[in-house]
Each structure stands twice: as structure tokens, then as C-alpha cells.
Coordinates of C-alpha atoms in Angstrom, one line a residue:
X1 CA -1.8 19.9 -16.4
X2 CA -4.1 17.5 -17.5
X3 CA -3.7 13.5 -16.5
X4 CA -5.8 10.4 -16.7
X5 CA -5.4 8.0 -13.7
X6 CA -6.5 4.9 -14.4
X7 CA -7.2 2.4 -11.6
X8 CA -9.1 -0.8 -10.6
X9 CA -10.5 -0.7 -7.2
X10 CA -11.6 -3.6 -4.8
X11 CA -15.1 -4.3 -3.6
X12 CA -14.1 -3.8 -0.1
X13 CA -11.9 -0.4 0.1
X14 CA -8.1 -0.2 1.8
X15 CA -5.2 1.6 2.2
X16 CA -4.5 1.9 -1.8
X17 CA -7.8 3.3 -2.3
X18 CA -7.5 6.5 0.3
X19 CA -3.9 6.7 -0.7
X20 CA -4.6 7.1 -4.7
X21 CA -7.8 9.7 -4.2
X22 CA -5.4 11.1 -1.8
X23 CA -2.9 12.1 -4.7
X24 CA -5.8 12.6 -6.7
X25 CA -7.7 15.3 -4.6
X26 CA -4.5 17.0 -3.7
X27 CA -3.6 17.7 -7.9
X28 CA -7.1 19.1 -7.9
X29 CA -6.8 21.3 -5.5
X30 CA -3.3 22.8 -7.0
X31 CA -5.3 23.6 -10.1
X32 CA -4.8 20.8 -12.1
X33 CA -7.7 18.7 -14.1
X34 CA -7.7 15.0 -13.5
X35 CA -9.6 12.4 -15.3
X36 CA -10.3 9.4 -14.1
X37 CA -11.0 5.5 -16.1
X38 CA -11.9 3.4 -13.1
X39 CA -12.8 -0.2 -13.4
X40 CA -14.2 -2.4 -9.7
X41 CA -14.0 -5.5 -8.8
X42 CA -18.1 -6.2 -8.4
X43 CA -17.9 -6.9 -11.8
X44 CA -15.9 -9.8 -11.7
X45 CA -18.7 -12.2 -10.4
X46 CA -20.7 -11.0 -13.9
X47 CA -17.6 -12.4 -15.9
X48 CA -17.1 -16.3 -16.2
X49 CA -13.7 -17.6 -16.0
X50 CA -12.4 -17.8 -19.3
X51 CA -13.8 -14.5 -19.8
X52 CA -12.0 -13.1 -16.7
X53 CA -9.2 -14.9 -17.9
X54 CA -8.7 -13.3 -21.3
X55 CA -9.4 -10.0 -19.7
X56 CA -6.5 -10.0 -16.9
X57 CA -3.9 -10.6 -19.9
X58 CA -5.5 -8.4 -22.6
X59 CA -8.6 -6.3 -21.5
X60 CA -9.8 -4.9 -25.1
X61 CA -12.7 -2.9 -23.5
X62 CA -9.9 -1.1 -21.5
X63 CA -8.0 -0.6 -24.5
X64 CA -10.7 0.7 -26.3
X65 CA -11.9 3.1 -23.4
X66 CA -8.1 4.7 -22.7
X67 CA -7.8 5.0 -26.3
X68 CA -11.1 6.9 -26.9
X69 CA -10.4 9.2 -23.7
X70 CA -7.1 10.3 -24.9
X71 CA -8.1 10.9 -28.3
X72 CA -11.1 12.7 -27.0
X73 CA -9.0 15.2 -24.9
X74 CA -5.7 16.3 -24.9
X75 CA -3.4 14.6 -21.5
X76 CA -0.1 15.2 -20.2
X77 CA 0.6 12.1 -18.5
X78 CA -1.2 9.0 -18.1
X79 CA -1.4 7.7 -14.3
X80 CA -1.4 4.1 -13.9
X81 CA -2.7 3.1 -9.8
X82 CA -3.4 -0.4 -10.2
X83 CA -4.1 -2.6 -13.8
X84 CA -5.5 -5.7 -12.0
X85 CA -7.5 -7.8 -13.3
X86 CA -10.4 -5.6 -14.9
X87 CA -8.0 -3.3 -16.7
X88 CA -4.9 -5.4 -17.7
X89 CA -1.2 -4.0 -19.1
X90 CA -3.4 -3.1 -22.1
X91 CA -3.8 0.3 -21.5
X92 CA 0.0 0.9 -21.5
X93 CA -0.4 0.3 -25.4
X94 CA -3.0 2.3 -25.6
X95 CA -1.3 5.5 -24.0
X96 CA 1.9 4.6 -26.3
X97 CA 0.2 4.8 -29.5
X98 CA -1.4 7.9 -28.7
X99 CA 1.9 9.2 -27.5
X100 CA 1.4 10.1 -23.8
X101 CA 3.8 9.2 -21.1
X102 CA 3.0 6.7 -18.9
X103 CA 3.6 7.0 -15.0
X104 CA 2.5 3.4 -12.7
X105 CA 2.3 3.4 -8.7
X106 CA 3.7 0.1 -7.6
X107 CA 1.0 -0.1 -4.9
X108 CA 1.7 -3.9 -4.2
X109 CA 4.4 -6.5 -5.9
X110 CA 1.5 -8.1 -8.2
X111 CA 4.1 -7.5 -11.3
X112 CA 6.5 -10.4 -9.8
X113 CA 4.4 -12.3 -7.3
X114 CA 1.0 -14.1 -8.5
X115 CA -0.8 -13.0 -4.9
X116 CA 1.2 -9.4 -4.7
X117 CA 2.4 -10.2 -1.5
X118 CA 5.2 -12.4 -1.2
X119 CA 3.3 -14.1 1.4
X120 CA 2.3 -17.7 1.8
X121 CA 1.1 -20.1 4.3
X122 CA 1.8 -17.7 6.8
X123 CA 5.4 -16.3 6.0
X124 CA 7.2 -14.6 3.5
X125 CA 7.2 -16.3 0.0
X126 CA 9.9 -15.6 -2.6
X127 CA 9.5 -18.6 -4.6
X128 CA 8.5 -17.0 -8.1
X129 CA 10.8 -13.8 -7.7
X130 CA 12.9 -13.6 -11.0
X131 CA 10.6 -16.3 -12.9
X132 CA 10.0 -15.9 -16.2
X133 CA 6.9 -18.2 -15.4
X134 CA 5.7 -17.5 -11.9
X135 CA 4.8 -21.3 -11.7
X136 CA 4.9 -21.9 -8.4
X137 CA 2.0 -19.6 -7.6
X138 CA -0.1 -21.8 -9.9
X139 CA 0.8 -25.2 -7.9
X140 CA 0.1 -23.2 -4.5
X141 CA -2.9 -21.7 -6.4
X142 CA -1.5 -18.3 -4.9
X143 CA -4.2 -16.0 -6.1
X144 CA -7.6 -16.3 -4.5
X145 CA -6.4 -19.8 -3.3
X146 CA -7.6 -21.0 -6.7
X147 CA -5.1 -22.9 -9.4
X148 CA -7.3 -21.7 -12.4
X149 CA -7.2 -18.2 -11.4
X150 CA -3.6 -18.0 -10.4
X151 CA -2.9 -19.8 -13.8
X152 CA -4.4 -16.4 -15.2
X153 CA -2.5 -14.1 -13.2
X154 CA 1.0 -16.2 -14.3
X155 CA -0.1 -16.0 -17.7
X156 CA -0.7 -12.7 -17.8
X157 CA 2.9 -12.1 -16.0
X158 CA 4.6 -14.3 -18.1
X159 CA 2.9 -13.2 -21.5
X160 CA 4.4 -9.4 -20.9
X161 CA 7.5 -10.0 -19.4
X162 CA 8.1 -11.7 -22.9
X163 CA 6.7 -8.4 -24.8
X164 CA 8.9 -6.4 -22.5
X165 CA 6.0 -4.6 -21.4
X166 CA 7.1 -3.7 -17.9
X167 CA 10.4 -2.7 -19.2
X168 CA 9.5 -0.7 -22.7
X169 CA 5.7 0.8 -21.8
X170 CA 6.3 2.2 -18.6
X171 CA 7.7 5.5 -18.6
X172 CA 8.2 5.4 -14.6
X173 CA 7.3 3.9 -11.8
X174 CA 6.8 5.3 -8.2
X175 CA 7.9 2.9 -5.6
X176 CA 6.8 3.8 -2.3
X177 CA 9.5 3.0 0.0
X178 CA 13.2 2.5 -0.7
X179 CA 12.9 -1.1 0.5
X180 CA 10.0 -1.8 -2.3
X181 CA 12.2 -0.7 -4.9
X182 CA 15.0 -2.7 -4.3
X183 CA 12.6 -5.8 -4.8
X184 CA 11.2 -4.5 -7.7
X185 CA 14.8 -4.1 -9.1
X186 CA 15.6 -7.4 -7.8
X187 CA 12.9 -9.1 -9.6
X188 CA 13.6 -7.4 -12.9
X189 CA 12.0 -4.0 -13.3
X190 CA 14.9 -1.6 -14.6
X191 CA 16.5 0.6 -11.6
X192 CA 16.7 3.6 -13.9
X193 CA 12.8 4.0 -14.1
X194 CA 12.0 3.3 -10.7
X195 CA 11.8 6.4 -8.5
X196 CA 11.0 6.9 -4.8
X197 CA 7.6 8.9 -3.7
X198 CA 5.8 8.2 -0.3
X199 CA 2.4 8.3 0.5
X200 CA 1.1 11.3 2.5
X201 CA -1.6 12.1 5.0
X202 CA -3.9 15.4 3.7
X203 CA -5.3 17.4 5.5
X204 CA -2.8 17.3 8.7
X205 CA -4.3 16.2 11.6
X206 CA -4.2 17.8 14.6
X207 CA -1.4 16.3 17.4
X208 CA -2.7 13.8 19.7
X209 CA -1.6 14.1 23.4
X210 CA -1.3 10.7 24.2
X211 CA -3.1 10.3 27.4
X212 CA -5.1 7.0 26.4
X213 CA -3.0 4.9 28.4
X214 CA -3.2 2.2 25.7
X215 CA -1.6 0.3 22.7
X216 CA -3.4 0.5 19.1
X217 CA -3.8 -1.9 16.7
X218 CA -5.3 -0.4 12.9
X219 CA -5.9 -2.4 10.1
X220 CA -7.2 -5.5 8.1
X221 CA -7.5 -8.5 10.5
X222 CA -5.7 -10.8 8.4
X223 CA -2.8 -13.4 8.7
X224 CA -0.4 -11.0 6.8
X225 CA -0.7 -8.4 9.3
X226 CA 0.6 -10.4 12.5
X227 CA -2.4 -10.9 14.2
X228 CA -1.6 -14.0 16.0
X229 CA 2.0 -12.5 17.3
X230 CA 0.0 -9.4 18.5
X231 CA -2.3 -11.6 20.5
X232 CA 0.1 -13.8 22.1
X233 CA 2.2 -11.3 23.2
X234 CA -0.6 -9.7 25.0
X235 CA -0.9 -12.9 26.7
X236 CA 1.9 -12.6 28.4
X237 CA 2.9 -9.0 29.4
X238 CA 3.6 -8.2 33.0
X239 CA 2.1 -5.2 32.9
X240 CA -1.8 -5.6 31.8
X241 CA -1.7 -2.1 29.4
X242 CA -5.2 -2.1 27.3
X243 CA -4.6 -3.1 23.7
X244 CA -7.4 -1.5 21.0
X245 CA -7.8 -3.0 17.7
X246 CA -9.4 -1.5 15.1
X247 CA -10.1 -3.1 11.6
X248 CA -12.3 -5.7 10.6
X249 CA -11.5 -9.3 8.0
X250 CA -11.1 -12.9 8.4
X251 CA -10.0 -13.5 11.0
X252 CA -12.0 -11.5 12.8
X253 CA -13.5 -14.6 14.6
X254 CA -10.4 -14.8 15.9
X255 CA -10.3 -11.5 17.6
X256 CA -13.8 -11.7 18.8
X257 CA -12.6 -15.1 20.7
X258 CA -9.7 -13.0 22.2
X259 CA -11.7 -10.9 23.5
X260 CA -13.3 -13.0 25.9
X261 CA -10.1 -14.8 27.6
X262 CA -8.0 -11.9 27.3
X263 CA -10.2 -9.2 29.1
X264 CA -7.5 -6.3 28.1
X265 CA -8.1 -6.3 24.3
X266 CA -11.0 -4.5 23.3
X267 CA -12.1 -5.1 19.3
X268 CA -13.6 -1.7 18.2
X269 CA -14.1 -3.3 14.5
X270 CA -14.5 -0.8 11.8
X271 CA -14.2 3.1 12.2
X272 CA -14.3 6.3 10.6
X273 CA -11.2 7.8 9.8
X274 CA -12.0 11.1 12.4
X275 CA -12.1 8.3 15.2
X276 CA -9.4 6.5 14.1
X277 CA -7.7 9.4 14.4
X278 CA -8.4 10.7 17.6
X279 CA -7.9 6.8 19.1
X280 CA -4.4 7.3 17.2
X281 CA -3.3 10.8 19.2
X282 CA -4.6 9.2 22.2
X283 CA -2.6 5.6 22.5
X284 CA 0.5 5.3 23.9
X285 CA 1.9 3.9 21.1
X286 CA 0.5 2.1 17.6
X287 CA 1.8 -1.9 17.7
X288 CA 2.6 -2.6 13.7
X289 CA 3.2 -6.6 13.4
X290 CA 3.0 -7.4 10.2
X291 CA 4.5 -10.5 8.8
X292 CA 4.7 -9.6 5.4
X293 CA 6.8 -7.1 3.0
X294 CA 4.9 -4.0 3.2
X295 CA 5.3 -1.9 0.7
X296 CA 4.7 1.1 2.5
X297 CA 2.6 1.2 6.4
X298 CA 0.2 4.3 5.9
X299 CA -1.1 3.3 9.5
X300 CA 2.6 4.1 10.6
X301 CA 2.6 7.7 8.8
X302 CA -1.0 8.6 10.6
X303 CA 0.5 7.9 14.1
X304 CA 3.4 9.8 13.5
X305 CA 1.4 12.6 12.0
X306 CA -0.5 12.2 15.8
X307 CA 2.8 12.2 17.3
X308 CA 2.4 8.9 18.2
X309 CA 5.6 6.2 18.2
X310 CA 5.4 3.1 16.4
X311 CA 6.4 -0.5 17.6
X312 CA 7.1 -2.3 14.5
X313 CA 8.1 -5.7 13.1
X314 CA 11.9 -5.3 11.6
X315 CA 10.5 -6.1 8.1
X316 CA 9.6 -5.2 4.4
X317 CA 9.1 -1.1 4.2
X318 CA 7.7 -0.8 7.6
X319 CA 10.7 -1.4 9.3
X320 CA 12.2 1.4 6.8
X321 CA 9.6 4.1 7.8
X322 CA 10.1 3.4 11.6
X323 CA 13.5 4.6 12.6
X324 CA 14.1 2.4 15.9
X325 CA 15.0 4.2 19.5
X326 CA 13.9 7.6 17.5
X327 CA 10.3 7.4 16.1
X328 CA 9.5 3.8 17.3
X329 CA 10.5 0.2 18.3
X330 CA 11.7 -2.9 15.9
X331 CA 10.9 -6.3 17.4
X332 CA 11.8 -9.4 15.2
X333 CA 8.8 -10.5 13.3
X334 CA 6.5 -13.4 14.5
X335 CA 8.1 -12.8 17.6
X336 CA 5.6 -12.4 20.3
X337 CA 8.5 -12.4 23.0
X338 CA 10.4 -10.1 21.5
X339 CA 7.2 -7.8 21.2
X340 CA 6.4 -7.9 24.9
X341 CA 10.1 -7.1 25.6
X342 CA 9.5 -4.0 23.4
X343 CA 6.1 -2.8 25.1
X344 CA 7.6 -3.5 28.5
X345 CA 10.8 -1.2 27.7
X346 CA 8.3 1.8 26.6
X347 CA 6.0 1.5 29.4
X348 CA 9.1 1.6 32.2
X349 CA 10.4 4.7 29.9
X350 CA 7.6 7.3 29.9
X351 CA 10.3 10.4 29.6
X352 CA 11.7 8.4 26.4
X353 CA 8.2 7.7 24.9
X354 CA 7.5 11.6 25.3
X355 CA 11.0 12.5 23.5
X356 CA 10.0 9.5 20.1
X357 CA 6.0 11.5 20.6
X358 CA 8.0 14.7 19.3
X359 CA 10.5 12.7 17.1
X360 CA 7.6 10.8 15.7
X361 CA 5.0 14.2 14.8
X362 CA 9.0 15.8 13.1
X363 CA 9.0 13.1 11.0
X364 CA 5.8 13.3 9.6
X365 CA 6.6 17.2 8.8
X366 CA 9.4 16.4 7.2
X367 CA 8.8 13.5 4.8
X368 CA 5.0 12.8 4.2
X369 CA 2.8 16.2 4.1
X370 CA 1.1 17.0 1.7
X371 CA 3.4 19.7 0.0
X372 CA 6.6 17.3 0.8
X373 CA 4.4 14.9 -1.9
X374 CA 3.1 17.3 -4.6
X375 CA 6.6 18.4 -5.1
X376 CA 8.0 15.0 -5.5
X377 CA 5.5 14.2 -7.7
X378 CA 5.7 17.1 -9.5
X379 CA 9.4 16.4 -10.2
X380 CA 8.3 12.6 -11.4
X381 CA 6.2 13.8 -13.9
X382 CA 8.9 16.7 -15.1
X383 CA 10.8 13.7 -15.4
X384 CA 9.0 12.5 -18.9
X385 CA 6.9 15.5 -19.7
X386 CA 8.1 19.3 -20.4
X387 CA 7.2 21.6 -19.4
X388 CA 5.2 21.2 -16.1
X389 CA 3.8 24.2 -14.3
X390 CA 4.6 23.6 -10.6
X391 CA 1.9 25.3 -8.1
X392 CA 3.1 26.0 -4.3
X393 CA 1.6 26.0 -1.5

């Protein structure tokens, strides 16, 4: 099976990075050829910003360049990771004229909110769901916290709603939780082409045995992610248990400042995956506080796969993926009380946090290895292209 994924990346990498070379490694290794059109976000600062403008709605080098691949060599499928803004919707067109099916990851909710976050001024942020014209992004200058720019991004949103691209080019989209797909649906997309898929952690890692006697934080250090609830409820807890965060962005200054009043929080800043790994089978338990509606938590799925429970914020997908008293906690987000609660309950009931370590590792086995994902992916493709060969493991 031969497919063309098509994705732009960002200068600094993240989660939907490792997660798309992820899917992309793993159809390698079961024997199938993948192509790949990748456009980066360095070359933004060579565009000016009527250039960049036109090219988020219409990229004609992009539709030139999909064109030319699949015209060039024969594909099954065509792989859409992430359009924005270097590649634009164009290359849907593209892959319709040349009569290949068209498959798109909804790796964020940038096709109904101008930022892709439904975040703003630190909580969630609905205001443009449904919109024909996301407008309200553009007076909040949403995206990159610049009016001009987001004016682009609601053009571009508003342009192809009116084509009906979203609904006619798409063949199917891959949400990546259950809860993600239900806002996708609510903001428009049509349920009938919207399927479920997970990420995945590949290879397994080995289990952890949770001896670290400590709490982890992993990830971008960013107001999204609940920073400031995870800090103040280390501030308070009774019971002085080290916290470890590991991650690096802006607010990183804030950490660092942390650090030095609270002497239990340790900043470990950026790490290898290997290390954060082992740090992951080691804690006690990962503390998951984000503020805004994930659309998946692959941080969550790597503890689990370490057998280590999850304390997360009841909200957006991550509260979906934790299942609470089995593989983890739910605390009400932005609620550093409620957190401390949480962490105090765990730590006064060691024989229950050694029942969710095995409850966390067996659901990892059985939802997001990597055979659990080629099959389902497998089946998404079946869906609009016959026949697929289907490799097993």
C-alpha cells in the first residue's frame, strides 16, 4: 500500500510530531511504502504577511507539489497530519482531481477555533464554535496574539466552510479521542466521516516499578497545561512528596522562580525520551493539569504504558483516557485544592496506588499498542479504499 502523508511541522517539535512519525514508522515497518510532502514552519519568517496570508487560504506551491507527486507515482490514500499554514486545504483539491482518497488526523481543533485550542486568556474559549466567520478570534487577535494574522486564519476558515471543503474533500477524519469528536461534530464537521483512532506508544516500554517516591510533571510549560494550579497546590500539601517537572516554554521563568521558594519542585527542563521514560516508571504517579480541551494526553498513554497512574484535570479528552479510582484520579480543573486533596488520598493509599500501577500498565495493552493502532488504522483506510492488504504482527 502506497500513501503520501502530508504534514506541516513547527520549528520547535511536540507531541503531534512524535505521534505522526510514530504512525509513519510503524506502516513502514509492516511493509508498506510511505511518501512524505512536508512543509516547516522556519519558513514562515522568509514570507511577508500578505504573502503568508494568501498562502494559509490557498497555497499554490502545495497544490502544485501534491499534484506532481501523485501524478508521478501511483498512491492509495492521501494522509493529511496537519495543513497549517504552509500547506493550506489546497492539497485536498489536489488529491480529488487526481482521484485519491483523502484521510486527515484532527491533531488539534484549528478547523473551528482560529488558535486550535479553545483556549483564551487563561480558560476555555468557545466563542467562534459554529461561526461561519470565526470573528471573535480576530478581535482577541487569537492566533499568535496578532489581529492581522488571526484575520488570515478566519479567512481561511471562513472561505472553505463556504466551498464545503471540510465536508465534500475529506474522505475521513481520525479524531483522537471520543470527546474530540463530539466537538468536531458539534462545530459542524459531518458525524458520518469522523472515526475514532488513538495515538500509540511504539516500541513498548519496559514497566517502571515505581519506587521514585515522587509526582511527575511532562510537558510544555505553558498556561494551557495548568501550570499555575500545579504549583499552588504544591504549596500547600501536608505531606512535602517531591514534584519533578520536565518540559521547557514560556513560562518557564515561572518554574525556575518556584523552584527557589518551594524547595520540593525540582525543574529537570528538557529530556530525552529514554529519561523521560525511566523518570515516568519511577514516580508515584504523573500530575496531568491541563486547563484546556486536550485532544488526546500522549503523556497520559506513556505513564500508563510504565504502569504508572495518572492524576488528571476532569476535562477535554484527558479526562476520557483516565478512568478515575481505576487508572488514575480526576480533580476539578484550576483547582489547586481539589488537586492536593487528590495527592493526599494516593499517598495515605499505597495498597490502592499499587492495584491503578497494574490497572494503569492493562490499559495501555489493551487500547494503545502498537498492533491495537495499525489495525484500526488499517480498517480507516479499508473504509475508502479496496482492497487493503492487512499485515499482522
Amino acid at each position: 500500500m502506497r500513501i503520501l502523508s502530508i504534514h506541516n511541522t513547527y520549528q520547535i517539535r511536540g507531541g503531534e510530531d512524535e505521534s505522526r512519525e510514530s504512525e509513519e514508522r510503524l506502516l513502514r515497518e509492516m511493509g508498506h511504502q510511505v511518501n512524505v510532502y512536508e512543509e516547516n514552519n522556519h519558513r514562515v519568517a522568509s514570507l511577508n504577511p500578505v504573502q503568508m496570508a494568501f498562502r494559509t487560504v490557498w497555497s499554490k506551491e502545495a497544490y502544485k507539489i501534491v499534484k506532481q507527486r501523485l501524478q508521478s507515482s501511483t498512491h492509495d490514500i492521501v494522509h493529511i497530519q496537519n495543513f497549517f499554514p504552509l500547506i493550506s486545504p489546497s492539497v485536498y483539491y489536489a488529491a480529488k482531481e487526481e482521484g485519491v482518497p483523502v484521510v486527515q488526523t484532527l491533531r488539534n481543533y484549528r478547523l473551528l477555533c482560529p488558535n486550535a485550542l479553545f483556549f483564551r486568556d487563561g480558560q476555555v474559549c468557545e466563542d467562534c464554535m459554529g461561526k461561519l466567520i470565526p470573528y471573535p478570534g480576530v478581535l482577541h487577535g487569537c492566533y499568535r496574539e496578532n489581529k492581522i494574522a488571526s484575520g488570515a486564519v478566519a479567512t481561511m476558515l471562513a472561505l472553505h466552510r463556504t466551498m464545503n471543503t471540510w465536508t465534500e474533500m475529506v474522505d475521513l477524519y481520525i479524531a483522537l479521542t471520543e470527546f474530540a469528536r463530539q466537538k468536531m461534530i458539534e462545530g459542524g464537521l459531518p458525524a458520518q466521516k469522523i472515526v475514532v483512532k488513538p495515538n500509540f506508544v511504539h516500541p513498548v516500554p519496559s514497566l517502571g516499578e515505581g519506587r521514585g517516591n515522587y509526582a511527575l510533571f511532562v510537558g510544555r510549560l505553558s498556561v494551557e497545561k495548568g501550570l499555575d494550579t500545579l504549583l499552588a497546590a504544591w504549596e500547600h500539601l501536608s505531606t512535602q512528596i517531591p514534584l519533578k517537572i520536565v518540559g521547557d516554554g514560556p513560562l518557564a521563568d515561572q518554574v525556575a522562580e518556584a523552584t527557589k521558594r518551594l524547595p520540593q519542585v525540582e525543574w529537570l527542563g528538557r529530556k530525552p525520551m529514554a529519561e523521560v521514560h525511566a523518570l515516568m516508571g519511577e514516580a508515584m504517579f504523573l500530575v496531568f493539569p491541563s486547563k484546556w480541551y486536550e485532544t488526546f494526553g500522549r503523556v497520559a498513554v506513556e505513564a500508563f504504558a510504565k504502569g504508572t497512574p495518572v492524576i488528571a484535570a476532569n476535562i477535554g479528552a484527558i479526562a476520557e483516557l483516565v478512568d478515575s479510582g481505576r487508572t488514575g484520579l480526576h480533580f476539578r480543573p484550576s483547582d489547586a485544592e481539589d488537586l492536593v486533596e487528590k495527592v493526599e488520598w494516593v499517598l495515605a493509599n499505597p495498597a490502592k496506588l499499587v492495584q491503578m500501577r497494574q490497572e494503569a500498565r492493562a490499559e495501555f495493552e489493551a487500547k494503545y499498542t502498537a498492533e491495537k493502532n495499525y489495525q484500526k488504522l488499517i480498517e480507516i483506510y479499508t473504509k475508502i479504499h479496496k482492497p487493503i492488504y492487512c499485515n499482522k504482527f
